[in-house]
Short mmCIF file of C-alpha atoms and ligand atoms in Angstrom, two decimals:
data_model
loop_
_atom_site.label_atom_id
_atom_site.label_comp_id
_atom_site.label_asym_id
_atom_site.label_seq_id
_atom_site.Cartn_x
_atom_site.Cartn_y
_atom_site.Cartn_z
CA MET O 7 9.98 80.79 58.41
CA CYS O 8 7.94 81.78 61.15
CA GLY O 9 9.63 84.36 63.42
CA MET O 10 12.50 85.03 61.16
CA PRO O 11 13.01 88.60 59.99
CA ALA O 12 12.91 88.81 56.24
CA ILE O 13 16.59 89.72 54.65
CA GLN O 14 16.62 93.47 53.83
CA ILE O 15 17.18 94.60 50.66
CA PRO O 16 20.87 94.67 50.46
CA ALA O 17 22.01 98.39 51.06
CA LYS O 18 24.62 99.13 48.22
CA ALA O 19 28.23 98.02 49.36
CA TYR O 20 30.31 100.98 49.04
CA ASP O 21 33.82 101.88 50.43
CA PHE O 22 33.24 103.94 53.33
CA ILE O 23 37.14 104.04 54.29
CA ASP O 24 38.27 107.35 52.98
CA GLU O 25 41.97 106.69 53.23
CA ALA O 26 43.07 110.22 51.98
CA HIS O 27 40.85 111.69 54.66
CA LEU O 28 42.05 109.57 57.60
CA SER O 29 45.81 110.12 56.54
CA GLY O 30 45.18 113.74 56.48
CA LEU O 31 43.94 113.92 59.99
CA LEU O 32 46.95 111.96 60.93
CA SER O 33 49.18 114.52 59.72
CA GLY O 34 47.19 117.65 61.07
CA LYS O 35 48.21 119.87 63.96
CA ARG O 36 49.05 118.44 67.46
CA PRO O 37 45.93 119.28 69.67
CA ASP O 38 46.53 121.38 72.48
CA ALA O 39 45.52 120.33 76.44
CA GLY O 40 42.45 122.11 76.07
CA GLN O 41 41.02 120.41 73.04
CA ILE O 42 41.93 117.03 74.53
CA ARG O 43 40.24 117.82 77.49
CA GLU O 44 37.15 118.85 75.56
CA ILE O 45 37.20 115.48 73.65
CA ILE O 46 37.72 113.52 76.99
CA ALA O 47 34.77 115.22 78.64
CA LYS O 48 32.67 114.21 75.61
CA SER O 49 33.31 110.59 76.06
CA LEU O 50 32.84 110.72 79.82
CA ALA O 51 29.58 112.07 79.34
CA LYS O 52 28.84 109.07 77.37
CA GLU O 53 28.64 110.27 74.02
CA ALA O 54 30.90 108.37 71.03
CA LEU O 55 33.55 110.16 69.60
CA SER O 56 33.54 111.29 65.71
CA VAL O 57 36.58 110.19 63.89
CA GLU O 58 37.84 113.70 63.67
CA GLU O 59 38.11 113.85 67.55
CA THR O 60 39.46 110.36 68.04
CA ALA O 61 42.38 111.51 65.28
CA ALA O 62 43.14 114.37 67.78
CA LEU O 63 43.58 111.53 70.53
CA VAL O 64 45.84 109.73 68.28
CA ILE O 65 48.29 112.39 67.31
CA ALA O 66 48.24 113.78 71.04
CA ASP O 67 51.27 112.31 71.79
CA GLN O 68 52.54 114.80 74.52
CA PRO O 69 53.49 112.55 77.61
CA GLU O 70 50.92 114.65 79.89
CA LEU O 71 48.51 114.52 77.75
CA VAL O 72 49.04 110.87 76.88
CA GLU O 73 48.56 110.41 80.76
CA GLU O 74 45.44 112.17 80.95
CA ILE O 75 43.87 109.88 78.14
CA PHE O 76 45.02 106.91 79.95
CA ALA O 77 43.51 108.52 83.41
CA ALA O 78 40.29 109.02 81.14
CA ALA O 79 40.14 105.82 79.99
CA ARG O 80 40.30 103.89 83.55
CA GLN O 81 37.82 106.55 84.92
CA LEU O 82 35.40 105.88 81.95
CA LYS O 83 35.79 101.63 82.59
CA GLN O 84 35.35 102.24 86.56
CA GLN O 85 32.64 104.57 86.70
CA VAL O 86 30.34 103.09 83.69
CA TYR O 87 31.26 99.54 83.58
CA GLY O 88 32.66 98.74 86.91
CA ASN O 89 34.97 95.91 87.70
CA ARG O 90 33.16 93.05 85.63
CA ILE O 91 35.41 91.26 83.10
CA VAL O 92 33.81 88.38 81.10
CA LEU O 93 35.22 85.24 80.47
CA PHE O 94 35.54 82.78 77.32
CA ALA O 95 37.63 80.52 75.68
CA PRO O 96 38.33 79.72 71.90
CA LEU O 97 37.50 76.63 70.20
CA TYR O 98 39.19 75.97 66.88
CA ILE O 99 37.08 73.85 64.61
CA GLY O 100 39.40 73.45 61.29
CA ASN O 101 42.42 75.19 59.99
CA ASN O 102 42.02 74.25 56.10
CA CYS O 103 42.20 77.56 54.20
CA VAL O 104 41.93 78.76 50.61
CA ASN O 105 43.38 82.32 51.46
CA ASP O 106 46.94 83.16 51.66
CA CYS O 107 47.24 85.95 54.13
CA SER O 108 51.05 86.43 54.81
CA TYR O 109 50.63 86.67 58.39
CA CYS O 110 48.89 83.24 59.40
CA SER O 111 50.12 79.85 59.31
CA PHE O 112 46.72 78.47 57.82
CA LYS O 113 47.50 79.87 54.71
CA ARG O 114 47.32 77.73 51.78
CA SER O 115 50.86 77.81 50.86
CA ASN O 116 52.42 76.61 54.41
CA LYS O 117 52.74 73.26 53.40
CA GLY O 118 54.34 72.44 56.60
CA MET O 119 50.92 73.25 58.60
CA VAL O 120 49.07 70.00 59.92
CA ARG O 121 45.89 70.00 58.71
CA ARG O 122 42.85 69.13 60.71
CA THR O 123 38.91 69.39 60.96
CA LEU O 124 37.50 68.12 64.31
CA SER O 125 34.42 65.69 63.69
CA GLN O 126 31.20 66.49 65.50
CA GLN O 127 32.42 63.83 67.87
CA GLU O 128 35.79 65.53 68.27
CA VAL O 129 33.86 68.45 69.16
CA ARG O 130 31.93 67.11 71.77
CA GLU O 131 34.90 65.94 73.51
CA GLN O 132 36.53 69.54 73.18
CA VAL O 133 33.45 70.87 74.64
CA VAL O 134 33.41 68.23 77.48
CA ALA O 135 37.04 69.37 78.40
CA LEU O 136 35.99 72.93 78.26
CA GLU O 137 32.96 72.41 80.40
CA ASP O 138 34.90 70.42 83.00
CA LYS O 139 37.25 73.32 83.55
CA GLY O 140 34.04 75.94 84.13
CA HIS O 141 33.65 77.46 80.58
CA LYS O 142 30.13 78.91 79.83
CA ARG O 143 30.88 80.96 76.76
CA LEU O 144 32.94 80.01 73.56
CA ILE O 145 34.44 81.46 70.39
CA LEU O 146 34.13 78.82 67.50
CA VAL O 147 37.11 79.60 65.16
CA PHE O 148 37.28 78.61 61.20
CA GLY O 149 39.55 78.88 58.26
CA GLU O 150 38.16 79.35 55.03
CA HIS O 151 37.36 76.31 53.01
CA ARG O 152 34.28 75.18 51.18
CA GLN O 153 34.02 72.51 54.23
CA TYR O 154 33.00 75.18 56.68
CA ASP O 155 30.00 76.27 54.51
CA PRO O 156 26.85 77.78 56.91
CA ARG O 157 25.26 74.70 57.36
CA PHE O 158 28.45 72.97 58.71
CA ILE O 159 29.09 75.94 61.10
CA ALA O 160 25.33 75.92 62.10
CA ASP O 161 25.67 72.50 62.95
CA THR O 162 28.78 72.70 64.88
CA VAL O 163 27.17 75.56 66.89
CA ARG O 164 24.02 73.00 67.57
CA THR O 165 26.64 70.29 68.64
CA VAL O 166 28.30 72.65 71.04
CA TYR O 167 25.13 73.74 72.68
CA ALA O 168 23.81 70.07 72.67
CA THR O 169 27.05 68.77 74.72
CA ARG O 170 26.60 68.76 78.67
CA SER O 171 29.01 67.52 80.88
CA GLY O 172 27.71 67.38 84.83
CA HIS O 173 26.74 70.95 85.82
CA GLY O 174 28.72 72.22 82.59
CA GLU O 175 27.11 73.24 79.69
CA ILE O 176 27.98 76.31 77.00
CA ARG O 177 25.51 78.98 77.04
CA ARG O 178 26.56 81.45 74.58
CA VAL O 179 28.65 80.49 71.21
CA ASN O 180 30.11 83.41 69.22
CA ILE O 181 31.73 82.78 65.78
CA ASN O 182 34.76 83.58 64.25
CA ALA O 183 34.91 82.78 60.43
CA ALA O 184 34.84 84.13 56.66
CA PRO O 185 32.58 86.48 55.67
CA LEU O 186 29.22 85.10 54.37
CA ASP O 187 26.28 85.99 51.95
CA HIS O 188 22.95 86.83 53.34
CA GLU O 189 21.81 83.57 53.22
CA GLY O 190 24.82 82.06 54.74
CA TYR O 191 24.41 84.44 57.67
CA ALA O 192 20.36 83.83 58.12
CA ALA O 193 21.41 79.72 58.46
CA ILE O 194 23.56 80.59 61.30
CA ARG O 195 21.29 82.86 63.15
CA GLU O 196 18.97 80.26 63.09
CA ALA O 197 21.71 77.97 65.17
CA GLY O 198 21.43 80.99 67.98
CA ILE O 199 24.80 82.45 67.85
CA GLY O 200 25.98 85.28 69.89
CA THR O 201 28.58 87.65 68.08
CA TYR O 202 29.60 87.05 64.39
CA GLN O 203 33.41 88.39 64.60
CA ILE O 204 35.12 89.25 61.42
CA PHE O 205 38.51 91.21 61.42
CA GLN O 206 39.19 93.38 58.51
CA GLU O 207 42.80 93.14 59.89
CA THR O 208 43.94 96.31 58.26
CA TYR O 209 41.77 99.11 56.64
CA HIS O 210 44.63 100.41 54.59
CA HIS O 211 43.64 99.48 50.87
CA PRO O 212 47.59 99.00 49.74
CA THR O 213 48.82 96.97 53.00
CA TYR O 214 45.50 94.61 52.79
CA ALA O 215 46.12 94.18 48.71
CA ARG O 216 49.68 93.17 49.61
CA ILE O 217 49.17 90.68 52.09
CA HIS O 218 45.83 89.19 50.75
CA PRO O 219 46.53 87.78 47.27
CA GLY O 220 43.96 89.10 45.05
CA ASN O 221 43.59 85.46 43.45
CA THR O 222 41.82 84.60 46.66
CA PRO O 223 38.44 85.31 48.47
CA LYS O 224 39.99 87.01 51.09
CA GLY O 225 41.72 89.55 48.61
CA ASP O 226 38.49 91.40 47.92
CA TYR O 227 38.56 94.08 50.72
CA LEU O 228 35.15 95.60 49.74
CA TYR O 229 33.41 92.36 50.21
CA ARG O 230 35.07 91.67 53.43
CA LEU O 231 34.48 95.39 54.70
CA HIS O 232 30.84 94.75 53.95
CA GLY O 233 30.71 91.46 55.45
CA LEU O 234 29.07 92.51 58.83
CA SER O 235 26.62 94.80 56.86
CA ARG O 236 25.35 91.76 54.99
CA ALA O 237 25.00 90.27 58.72
CA PHE O 238 22.99 92.74 59.91
CA GLU O 239 20.92 93.00 56.58
CA ALA O 240 20.22 89.10 57.37
CA GLY O 241 19.08 89.70 60.71
CA LEU O 242 22.22 89.13 63.00
CA ASP O 243 22.36 92.38 65.29
CA ASP O 244 25.41 91.35 67.19
CA VAL O 245 28.69 91.53 65.32
CA GLY O 246 32.36 92.11 66.16
CA LEU O 247 34.97 94.28 64.65
CA GLY O 248 39.01 93.64 64.60
CA VAL O 249 42.33 94.76 63.59
CA LEU O 250 45.27 92.69 63.29
CA PHE O 251 47.85 95.24 64.85
CA GLY O 252 51.12 95.14 63.45
CA LEU O 253 50.55 95.06 59.67
CA TYR O 254 50.05 98.76 58.90
CA ASP O 255 50.44 102.26 61.19
CA TRP O 256 48.13 101.75 64.07
CA ARG O 257 46.72 105.26 64.41
CA PHE O 258 45.51 104.45 60.96
CA GLU O 259 43.86 101.52 61.85
CA VAL O 260 42.30 103.17 65.02
CA LEU O 261 40.76 105.43 62.69
CA GLY O 262 39.42 102.55 60.21
CA LEU O 263 38.04 100.76 63.08
CA VAL O 264 36.26 103.70 64.46
CA SER O 265 34.95 104.83 60.72
CA HIS O 266 33.73 101.19 60.80
CA ALA O 267 31.94 101.46 63.83
CA LEU O 268 30.31 104.50 63.26
CA HIS O 269 29.01 103.00 59.44
CA LEU O 270 27.29 100.17 61.29
CA GLN O 271 25.55 102.77 63.95
CA HIS O 272 24.44 105.09 61.23
CA HIS O 273 23.23 102.42 58.59
CA TYR O 274 21.61 99.90 61.02
CA GLN O 275 21.30 101.66 64.28
CA VAL O 276 23.30 99.33 66.21
CA GLY O 277 27.22 99.59 66.94
CA PRO O 278 29.48 96.72 67.09
CA HIS O 279 29.11 94.62 70.00
CA THR O 280 32.86 94.19 70.57
CA ILE O 281 36.03 95.37 68.95
CA SER O 282 39.34 92.82 69.30
CA PHE O 283 42.72 94.31 68.78
CA PRO O 284 45.00 91.26 68.23
CA ARG O 285 48.58 91.85 67.90
CA LEU O 286 50.64 89.89 65.42
CA ARG O 287 52.54 86.98 66.92
CA PRO O 288 55.33 84.88 65.57
CA ALA O 289 53.52 81.59 63.46
CA HIS O 290 54.71 78.72 61.57
CA GLY O 291 55.62 79.61 58.13
CA VAL O 292 55.42 83.27 58.77
CA GLU O 293 57.91 85.91 58.10
CA VAL O 294 56.85 88.85 60.24
CA ASP O 295 57.63 92.24 58.84
CA SER O 296 58.70 94.29 61.77
CA ARG O 297 57.96 97.97 60.46
CA TYR O 298 54.66 98.28 62.05
CA LEU O 299 54.99 96.17 65.05
CA VAL O 300 53.34 97.82 68.10
CA ASP O 301 54.77 98.03 71.47
CA ASP O 302 53.47 98.00 74.68
CA SER O 303 53.33 101.65 75.39
CA ASP O 304 51.42 102.23 72.04
CA PHE O 305 49.25 99.21 72.55
CA LYS O 306 48.44 100.63 75.87
CA ARG O 307 47.10 103.97 73.91
CA ILE O 308 45.28 102.08 71.60
CA ILE O 309 42.93 100.35 74.33
CA ALA O 310 42.64 103.60 76.01
CA ILE O 311 41.56 105.40 72.76
CA LEU O 312 39.46 102.98 71.85
CA ARG O 313 37.64 103.12 75.10
CA LEU O 314 36.80 106.57 74.95
CA ALA O 315 36.13 106.63 71.27
CA VAL O 316 33.52 103.63 71.44
CA PRO O 317 32.39 103.64 74.96
CA TYR O 318 29.33 101.40 74.57
CA THR O 319 31.42 98.66 72.69
CA GLY O 320 32.93 95.89 74.50
CA LEU O 321 36.94 95.55 74.32
CA ILE O 322 38.51 92.33 73.98
CA LEU O 323 42.00 91.35 75.00
CA THR O 324 42.75 88.07 73.76
CA ALA O 325 45.69 85.07 75.05
CA ARG O 326 48.13 86.27 72.66
CA GLU O 327 49.31 88.91 74.99
CA ASN O 328 51.53 87.65 77.82
CA PRO O 329 50.05 87.32 81.42
CA GLU O 330 51.89 90.56 82.85
CA VAL O 331 50.71 93.11 79.85
CA ARG O 332 47.16 91.50 80.21
CA ARG O 333 47.29 92.02 83.59
CA GLU O 334 48.38 95.94 83.27
CA LEU O 335 46.11 96.74 80.49
CA MET O 336 42.76 95.09 81.35
CA ALA O 337 42.20 98.36 83.74
CA PHE O 338 42.16 100.74 80.46
CA GLY O 339 38.42 99.42 79.36
CA VAL O 340 39.17 95.90 78.61
CA SER O 341 35.72 93.99 78.85
CA GLN O 342 36.38 90.60 77.86
CA ILE O 343 39.49 88.10 77.91
CA ASP O 344 39.85 84.54 77.10
CA ALA O 345 41.63 82.15 79.51
CA GLY O 346 42.55 78.51 79.70
CA SER O 347 43.10 78.92 75.92
CA ARG O 348 44.32 76.23 73.58
CA ILE O 349 44.31 77.19 69.67
CA GLU O 350 45.87 73.54 68.78
CA LEU O 351 43.19 71.62 66.93
CA GLY O 352 42.04 69.06 69.72
CA GLY O 353 44.44 71.34 72.06
CA TYR O 354 41.60 71.02 75.02
CA THR O 355 42.37 66.97 75.26
CA GLU O 356 45.23 66.28 73.31
CA ALA O 357 48.33 68.33 73.84
CA GLY O 358 50.28 69.34 76.90
CA ASP O 359 51.47 73.10 77.96
CA ALA O 360 53.82 72.75 75.10
CA GLN O 361 52.82 74.75 71.98
CA VAL O 362 53.85 73.27 68.62
CA MET O 363 53.88 75.59 66.57
CA GLU O 364 53.19 73.46 62.96
CA ARG O 365 49.62 72.66 64.56
CA GLU O 366 48.94 76.28 65.99
CA GLN O 367 47.78 79.27 64.43
CA PHE O 368 50.58 81.49 66.04
CA CYS O 369 52.05 81.34 69.38
CA LEU O 370 49.87 82.36 72.54
CA GLY O 371 51.47 84.60 75.26
CA ASP O 372 49.22 83.31 78.08
CA ILE O 373 48.54 79.74 78.51
CA ARG O 374 47.71 79.84 82.23
CA SER O 375 44.70 77.54 83.29
CA LEU O 376 41.31 79.50 83.58
CA ASP O 377 41.41 78.74 87.47
CA GLU O 378 44.99 80.83 87.19
CA VAL O 379 43.56 83.49 85.87
CA MET O 380 40.28 83.76 87.67
CA GLY O 381 42.28 83.86 90.78
CA GLU O 382 44.67 86.66 89.63
CA LEU O 383 41.48 88.77 88.32
CA MET O 384 40.01 88.43 91.69
CA GLU O 385 43.20 89.35 93.65
CA ASP O 386 43.25 92.40 91.58
CA GLY O 387 40.03 93.49 92.28
CA TYR O 388 37.88 92.40 89.28
CA LEU O 389 34.83 90.57 89.23
CA PRO O 390 34.79 87.69 86.91
CA SER O 391 31.55 86.93 85.04
CA PHE O 392 30.17 84.19 82.67
CA CYS O 393 26.89 85.91 82.59
CA THR O 394 25.00 85.05 79.10
CA SER O 395 21.65 86.65 80.36
CA CYS O 396 21.07 89.59 78.22
CA TYR O 397 21.65 87.29 74.80
CA ARG O 398 19.65 84.55 76.22
CA SER O 399 16.86 87.34 77.25
CA GLY O 400 16.79 88.60 73.90
CA ARG O 401 18.29 92.00 75.43
CA THR O 402 20.77 92.87 72.78
CA GLY O 403 23.31 95.86 72.81
CA GLU O 404 23.97 95.08 76.16
CA HIS O 405 27.10 97.18 76.38
CA PHE O 406 24.76 100.03 74.94
CA MET O 407 22.49 99.29 77.77
CA GLU O 408 25.23 99.01 80.81
CA PHE O 409 26.25 102.34 79.23
CA SER O 410 23.27 104.10 78.80
CA ILE O 411 20.28 102.83 80.90
CA PRO O 412 20.64 104.10 84.62
CA GLY O 413 21.08 101.37 87.23
CA PHE O 414 21.26 98.58 84.49
CA ILE O 415 24.51 97.59 85.79
CA LYS O 416 23.21 97.09 89.53
CA GLU O 417 19.96 95.42 88.42
CA PHE O 418 21.39 92.74 85.84
CA CYS O 419 25.10 92.73 85.21
CA THR O 420 26.77 92.55 88.81
CA PRO O 421 23.87 90.29 90.15
CA ASN O 422 24.32 87.85 87.10
CA ALA O 423 28.25 88.02 87.37
CA LEU O 424 28.06 86.96 91.02
CA LEU O 425 25.58 83.96 90.36
CA THR O 426 27.73 82.82 87.83
CA LEU O 427 31.03 83.11 89.86
CA GLN O 428 29.10 81.20 92.63
CA GLU O 429 28.86 78.13 90.39
CA TYR O 430 32.30 78.52 89.10
CA LEU O 431 33.44 78.32 92.65
CA GLU O 432 31.24 75.57 93.73
CA ASP O 433 31.78 73.25 90.72
CA TYR O 434 35.00 74.26 89.24
CA ALA O 435 37.59 76.26 91.34
CA SER O 436 40.74 75.27 93.46
CA PRO O 437 40.66 75.37 96.95
CA GLU O 438 42.49 78.65 96.59
CA THR O 439 40.79 80.41 93.99
CA ARG O 440 37.73 79.55 96.00
CA ARG O 441 38.99 81.19 98.88
CA VAL O 442 39.65 84.56 97.12
CA GLY O 443 36.34 83.90 95.26
CA GLU O 444 34.21 83.58 98.44
CA ALA O 445 35.62 86.54 99.82
CA LEU O 446 35.24 88.35 96.85
CA VAL O 447 31.45 87.62 96.82
CA VAL O 448 31.03 88.65 100.51
CA GLU O 449 32.88 92.06 99.84
CA GLU O 450 30.44 92.75 96.26
CA LEU O 451 27.45 92.01 98.48
CA GLY O 452 28.43 94.30 101.09
CA ARG O 453 28.62 97.17 98.20
CA LEU O 454 24.79 96.40 97.35
CA GLU O 455 21.93 98.29 98.79
CA ASP O 456 20.18 96.37 101.62
CA GLY O 457 16.59 95.41 100.69
CA ASP O 458 14.23 93.00 99.01
CA PHE O 459 16.66 92.76 95.94
CA LYS O 460 19.92 91.82 97.35
CA GLU O 461 17.91 89.29 99.79
CA THR O 462 16.61 87.84 96.47
CA ILE O 463 20.43 87.53 95.34
CA CYS O 464 21.47 86.03 98.60
CA ALA O 465 18.75 83.71 98.17
CA ARG O 466 20.00 82.32 94.90
CA LEU O 467 23.49 82.53 95.87
CA ALA O 468 22.69 80.07 98.74
CA ASP O 469 20.68 77.84 96.43
CA ILE O 470 23.82 77.70 94.29
CA ARG O 471 25.90 76.64 97.13
CA GLU O 472 23.58 73.85 98.38
CA MET O 473 23.43 72.59 94.96
CA LYS O 474 19.58 73.20 94.37
CA SER O 475 20.15 75.54 91.26
CA ARG O 476 22.28 76.36 88.41
CA ASP O 477 21.89 78.70 85.52
CA CYS O 478 19.46 81.28 87.15
CA TYR O 479 19.86 85.02 86.00
CA PHE O 480 18.35 88.42 86.29
N1 SAM M 224 39.93 82.53 58.80
C1 SAM M 224 38.80 83.61 59.22
C2 SAM M 224 39.30 84.83 58.98
O1 SAM M 224 40.64 85.07 58.61
O2 SAM M 224 38.84 86.07 59.22
C3 SAM M 224 38.79 83.53 60.57
C4 SAM M 224 39.61 82.92 61.50
S1 SAM M 224 41.38 83.36 61.69
C5 SAM M 224 41.71 82.02 61.90
C6 SAM M 224 41.34 84.51 63.21
C7 SAM M 224 42.03 85.87 63.35
O3 SAM M 224 43.35 85.31 63.69
C8 SAM M 224 42.54 86.61 61.69
O4 SAM M 224 41.52 87.61 61.49
C9 SAM M 224 43.58 87.23 62.35
O5 SAM M 224 43.36 88.73 62.71
C10 SAM M 224 43.94 86.57 63.33
N2 SAM M 224 45.47 85.91 63.05
C11 SAM M 224 46.18 85.41 61.88
N3 SAM M 224 47.47 85.30 62.20
C12 SAM M 224 47.57 85.85 63.16
C13 SAM M 224 49.11 85.83 63.71
N4 SAM M 224 50.02 85.30 63.00
N5 SAM M 224 49.32 86.38 64.97
C14 SAM M 224 48.29 86.84 65.71
N6 SAM M 224 47.04 86.77 65.10
C15 SAM M 224 46.47 86.21 63.90
FE1 SF4 M 225 43.04 81.29 56.32
FE2 SF4 M 225 41.71 83.45 58.38
FE3 SF4 M 225 44.51 82.43 58.52
FE4 SF4 M 225 43.93 84.05 56.47
S1 SF4 M 225 43.80 84.21 58.39
S2 SF4 M 225 45.12 82.35 56.12
S3 SF4 M 225 41.65 83.35 56.10
S4 SF4 M 225 42.51 81.05 58.54
#
């Protein structure tokens, strides 16, 4: 079809996770302060780290070096990305599943789970509820089932984009679903998606085999590992990696994630747009094996090390975590969070605050409203953003540009964050959040250089306040 890139000839799928090498790195000699400082300097000089350098950060567990790694991650986040945090919400579309992942309540053997797939009308109702809260960015979540084929996913994406309520609209739809074949990705690409996320769950082969039965589609480690490579080959260039922390040694998993990011960068010249690092949560019908659960202090190390290792990749911290943990860990390099999230099917209109475990994939740690989260972020000096401008202007690889193009944040990210925040304050904020937000907008404007560009931004903000315009971006 006109304008569609031809599907590239698939690169041979091969297993690039060299388990012996990664494990060997982790049993190596602890690096000294000089080595760690050199690695940190490389990262602060805007260079991605190798797997070997990342391993050095992982095994450096001397308290003073861990503190230096935290300080560097904070510095990188502040200096390079500034104080913006992008907000989104998950929308669960269907929880039928042919797989039997030991940790997930949607697994087919969990007979006590309430199974449901939203109709397109129900999708519209959920989207209206989300828009009425102020959301502009969603991630649609699917189990793996023949019902959720690429056509169904693409139709659902179109339904979401077509649903409007007042000033509300969804401007970016990301996907978290099973890995597809090339034709499947091409079909979904046409519906205009943002990021396609596939979490490998664990990069450790024996663990992967133990928790994903071999007679299920997800039991095929290599097919999943190569899932995002096929996405690139089919013309999608925006993908998200992830590990479910708590299944195996977190130190190994961090090296797996970095190996995967470097593999994509090497073969497709684009790294992952985002990395997610969910921690295992209690779930209906699931017995959690506590051997590898990650505590809060190691979790903080994971985020800081990832920030330094893949400086051009967005980091997503989800509402699986409780508000206190989210508040503290945000500073170490997180760029996106979900807020006001409900993961029960139909949960944005049908359920109250109580979490009914037979209806949820797992138990959420943070069920505060979007407004409450916005208020806290701004109190803490963050600039919440609903910006979707790069994606809609065809500027893909936005984190890479933020990171590598001088002035990019000043020219695009901060102004667009301010415009989308102003829309939120006018259309959806509570009086208290609006008060905090108005003060923040003034403060942010005060940091901009005087001149024509600042005047243009002020004029656009005034247009939004006077209801003359919506959805304007640079
Ligand atoms: N079914 C698709 C798949 O497995 O790739 C996509 C959606 S699945 C609903 C989304 C993610 O939820 C999984 O990739 C897994 O990492 C995470 N997950 C599953 N069970 C979990 C649990 N008990 N606690 C936290 N996250 C969990
Ligand atoms: Fe199904 Fe995904 Fe849950 Fe596995 S993690 S049981 S594939 S929904």
